[in-house]
Structures are given as C-alpha cells and as structure tokens.
C-alpha cells in the first residue's frame, strides 16, 4: 500500500473541549439489533447508571434504540468524554457477552461525538434524540419509549437523566414529571 494512501484511512483526532456538551452516538457492530430486547436495553442503562457513580457527568437526554444509542452528555471539568464512553461501552460489551455466553465485538466503529456549540445546536440535538423512537416507527408517542430521556423525565427517574433546570422545562414542557394515573 502506498504510504500516502494510508493517511486517508487515519482517524481524525476527537474534538474535546472542557465544559462542552456533546451529542454522542454509538452503533452496534454490523448494525445488528443486539439492543432489540428490552432486557438488553435495561442492561445498557444499568451500565450507564454504574458509570454515573464512577464518573462525574451530566446526561441531558438519551435514547437507546435496537442497534444504536444517543446521548446528550456533559462531562464535568475533571472528566474526559473518551474515558466515560470507553468505560460504558466496554463494560456493557463484557456484560452482554457474559450474559449470552459470547465473545467478540459488540460495538462497531468508535463512538461518534459532536460538540454542541450554542443553544440552537443543543435544542436541535435534544429534539432529535427525543424523536428517535417515533421516527423509527417504534411508537406513535415518543413519551412511551421506556429507554429514553423523555420517559425517564416524565416518570421522575433520575438514575441516568439529571434533573432539568427551569430553563430547559420552558423549552421542553413535555419533560415535566407527569402524575401517574389513579
């Protein structure tokens, strides 16, 4: 192989900035539906909850789909996004393989991340993540997708999703805690 041709296959360095918010996605290897079962999505979310006890970061929104995940995440100043995601994806892969007596890769390429500069990019990413299950044809109402930030916010579940500040509730009133039907 021509040495100059290799540079087209090299990974670009990940853009990291202290105090930044990121839209992060990770896709299952070969786009297989390994997260298709609710029990596997639950296992993934349990791994994220463990990561929140180990690392300091805020999750503004998330969605776990059948073959990929989305996060709107903000690491604390003392944390590194790559370390957090490496731990989540690696620990989940080990747990998944152990549970199914498998070995090998769970995740495809490395996770993708994009810095969200400004409120407009934050709102667009936040909405995109929220609407993922409906756009995929899995539900008619995004609020019923159990493995999402919208569902967790409405149910008052905060093992993964952080409590929203008032300004976010003004932008997304559908994220307010909903009373349970009597």
Short mmCIF file of C-alpha atoms in Angstrom, two decimals:
data_model
loop_
_atom_site.label_atom_id
_atom_site.label_comp_id
_atom_site.label_asym_id
_atom_site.label_seq_id
_atom_site.Cartn_x
_atom_site.Cartn_y
_atom_site.Cartn_z
CA UNK A 1 0.00 0.00 0.00
CA UNK A 2 1.23 3.44 -0.87
CA UNK A 3 2.21 5.21 2.42
CA UNK A 4 0.42 8.40 1.38
CA UNK A 5 -2.82 6.45 0.79
CA UNK A 6 -2.87 5.36 4.43
CA UNK A 7 -3.46 8.90 5.64
CA UNK A 8 -6.96 8.80 4.13
CA UNK A 9 -7.83 5.95 6.48
CA UNK A 10 -6.46 7.52 9.62
CA UNK A 11 -8.89 8.64 12.26
CA UNK A 12 -9.17 12.32 12.88
CA UNK A 13 -8.46 13.29 16.47
CA UNK A 14 -11.59 13.54 18.58
CA UNK A 15 -12.65 17.12 19.29
CA UNK A 16 -12.75 17.54 23.07
CA UNK A 17 -13.30 20.74 24.97
CA UNK A 18 -13.51 21.23 28.71
CA UNK A 19 -17.04 22.19 29.76
CA UNK A 20 -18.56 21.20 26.39
CA UNK A 21 -21.82 19.39 25.78
CA UNK A 22 -21.76 16.59 23.20
CA UNK A 23 -24.20 14.65 21.08
CA UNK A 24 -22.75 11.15 21.25
CA UNK A 25 -23.84 8.14 19.24
CA UNK A 26 -22.58 4.57 19.31
CA UNK A 27 -23.69 1.85 16.92
CA UNK A 28 -23.76 -1.91 17.41
CA UNK A 29 -21.34 -3.90 15.23
CA UNK A 30 -22.76 -4.67 11.77
CA UNK A 31 -25.90 -2.70 12.80
CA UNK A 32 -27.26 -5.85 14.41
CA UNK A 33 -30.26 -5.44 16.72
CA UNK A 34 -28.45 -6.53 19.89
CA UNK A 35 -30.40 -3.95 21.87
CA UNK A 36 -33.68 -5.08 20.34
CA UNK A 37 -34.83 -6.79 23.54
CA UNK A 38 -35.96 -4.55 26.40
CA UNK A 39 -33.80 -6.62 28.77
CA UNK A 40 -30.67 -5.70 26.78
CA UNK A 41 -31.64 -2.01 26.75
CA UNK A 42 -32.17 -2.30 30.52
CA UNK A 43 -28.71 -3.86 30.87
CA UNK A 44 -27.23 -0.97 28.90
CA UNK A 45 -28.98 1.63 31.06
CA UNK A 46 -27.85 -0.18 34.23
CA UNK A 47 -24.29 0.13 32.90
CA UNK A 48 -24.79 3.87 32.32
CA UNK A 49 -26.13 4.24 35.89
CA UNK A 50 -22.98 2.50 37.17
CA UNK A 51 -20.84 4.88 35.10
CA UNK A 52 -22.59 7.83 36.71
CA UNK A 53 -21.46 6.53 40.11
CA UNK A 54 -17.88 6.13 38.86
CA UNK A 55 -17.50 9.29 36.75
CA UNK A 56 -18.90 12.80 37.05
CA UNK A 57 -21.01 13.78 34.07
CA UNK A 58 -24.47 15.06 33.27
CA UNK A 59 -26.86 13.40 30.85
CA UNK A 60 -29.30 15.92 29.42
CA UNK A 61 -31.07 13.44 27.16
CA UNK A 62 -30.66 9.90 25.85
CA UNK A 63 -32.30 7.24 23.75
CA UNK A 64 -31.43 3.55 23.47
CA UNK A 65 -32.58 2.02 20.19
CA UNK A 66 -32.25 -1.52 18.84
CA UNK A 67 -28.87 -1.04 17.21
CA UNK A 68 -27.56 2.29 18.48
CA UNK A 69 -27.64 4.76 21.35
CA UNK A 70 -27.75 8.54 21.63
CA UNK A 71 -26.60 10.74 24.50
CA UNK A 72 -26.57 14.44 25.09
CA UNK A 73 -23.79 14.41 27.64
CA UNK A 74 -21.69 16.95 29.53
CA UNK A 75 -18.62 15.66 31.38
CA UNK A 76 -17.54 17.61 34.48
CA UNK A 77 -14.39 19.69 34.17
CA UNK A 78 -12.34 16.89 35.77
CA UNK A 79 -13.59 14.17 33.39
CA UNK A 80 -12.83 13.12 29.84
CA UNK A 81 -15.61 12.12 27.41
CA UNK A 82 -13.49 9.37 25.88
CA UNK A 83 -12.81 7.77 29.27
CA UNK A 84 -16.52 7.82 30.17
CA UNK A 85 -17.68 6.36 26.87
CA UNK A 86 -14.88 3.77 26.75
CA UNK A 87 -15.97 2.54 30.19
CA UNK A 88 -19.71 2.45 29.34
CA UNK A 89 -19.28 0.70 26.01
CA UNK A 90 -16.61 -1.70 27.28
CA UNK A 91 -18.42 -2.70 30.46
CA UNK A 92 -21.68 -3.18 28.57
CA UNK A 93 -19.93 -5.33 25.93
CA UNK A 94 -18.45 -7.56 28.65
CA UNK A 95 -21.82 -7.86 30.43
CA UNK A 96 -23.64 -8.58 27.16
CA UNK A 97 -21.15 -11.27 26.13
CA UNK A 98 -21.15 -12.80 29.61
CA UNK A 99 -24.97 -12.92 29.75
CA UNK A 100 -25.22 -14.62 26.33
CA UNK A 101 -22.04 -16.74 26.64
CA UNK A 102 -20.50 -15.00 23.65
CA UNK A 103 -17.20 -13.34 22.85
CA UNK A 104 -16.07 -10.71 20.41
CA UNK A 105 -17.08 -7.24 19.37
CA UNK A 106 -20.39 -5.70 20.37
CA UNK A 107 -19.82 -2.15 19.14
CA UNK A 108 -18.93 -1.21 15.59
CA UNK A 109 -16.58 1.67 14.95
CA UNK A 110 -15.63 4.01 17.76
CA UNK A 111 -18.37 6.24 19.13
CA UNK A 112 -19.17 9.46 17.31
CA UNK A 113 -19.29 12.76 19.17
CA UNK A 114 -20.10 16.30 18.16
CA UNK A 115 -19.63 19.37 20.33
CA UNK A 116 -22.87 21.31 20.67
CA UNK A 117 -21.98 24.98 20.44
CA UNK A 118 -24.78 27.35 21.37
CA UNK A 119 -28.35 26.87 22.50
CA UNK A 120 -29.66 26.25 18.96
CA UNK A 121 -27.44 23.19 18.43
CA UNK A 122 -28.31 21.96 21.92
CA UNK A 123 -32.06 22.25 21.24
CA UNK A 124 -31.76 20.58 17.82
CA UNK A 125 -29.80 17.63 19.24
CA UNK A 126 -32.11 17.38 22.25
CA UNK A 127 -35.18 17.20 19.97
CA UNK A 128 -33.51 14.79 17.54
CA UNK A 129 -32.72 12.37 20.38
CA UNK A 130 -36.27 12.65 21.78
CA UNK A 131 -37.90 11.93 18.42
CA UNK A 132 -35.77 8.89 17.53
CA UNK A 133 -38.26 6.14 18.52
CA UNK A 134 -41.17 7.78 16.65
CA UNK A 135 -39.09 8.48 13.54
CA UNK A 136 -38.03 4.82 13.56
CA UNK A 137 -41.69 3.77 13.65
CA UNK A 138 -41.41 2.09 17.04
CA UNK A 139 -44.00 4.24 18.84
CA UNK A 140 -46.61 6.84 17.95
CA UNK A 141 -45.76 8.94 21.01
CA UNK A 142 -42.12 9.50 22.00
CA UNK A 143 -43.10 9.72 25.68
CA UNK A 144 -43.88 5.98 25.86
CA UNK A 145 -40.40 4.78 24.79
CA UNK A 146 -39.18 3.48 28.17
CA UNK A 147 -35.50 3.65 27.21
CA UNK A 148 -35.38 7.40 26.64
CA UNK A 149 -34.79 10.61 28.50
CA UNK A 150 -38.33 11.78 27.82
CA UNK A 151 -39.85 8.75 29.54
CA UNK A 152 -37.41 8.96 32.47
CA UNK A 153 -38.05 12.69 32.95
CA UNK A 154 -41.83 12.26 32.90
CA UNK A 155 -41.62 9.38 35.39
CA UNK A 156 -39.19 11.23 37.68
CA UNK A 157 -36.45 8.59 37.18
CA UNK A 158 -33.02 10.13 37.76
CA UNK A 159 -30.54 7.24 37.86
CA UNK A 160 -29.31 8.29 34.41
CA UNK A 161 -31.00 11.53 33.46
CA UNK A 162 -30.15 14.57 35.54
CA UNK A 163 -32.83 16.86 36.96
CA UNK A 164 -33.60 19.55 34.41
CA UNK A 165 -33.08 23.22 35.20
CA UNK A 166 -36.10 25.53 34.86
CA UNK A 167 -34.93 26.97 31.52
CA UNK A 168 -34.98 23.50 29.95
CA UNK A 169 -38.54 22.90 31.16
CA UNK A 170 -39.54 26.14 29.46
CA UNK A 171 -38.10 24.87 26.15
CA UNK A 172 -39.43 21.31 26.58
CA UNK A 173 -42.53 21.36 28.81
CA UNK A 174 -43.33 17.76 27.80
CA UNK A 175 -40.41 16.70 30.01
CA UNK A 176 -42.21 17.72 33.21
CA UNK A 177 -42.96 14.92 35.65
CA UNK A 178 -46.40 13.52 34.89
CA UNK A 179 -48.73 12.29 37.64
CA UNK A 180 -49.44 8.58 37.49
CA UNK A 181 -52.99 7.67 36.52
CA UNK A 182 -55.11 6.76 39.55
#
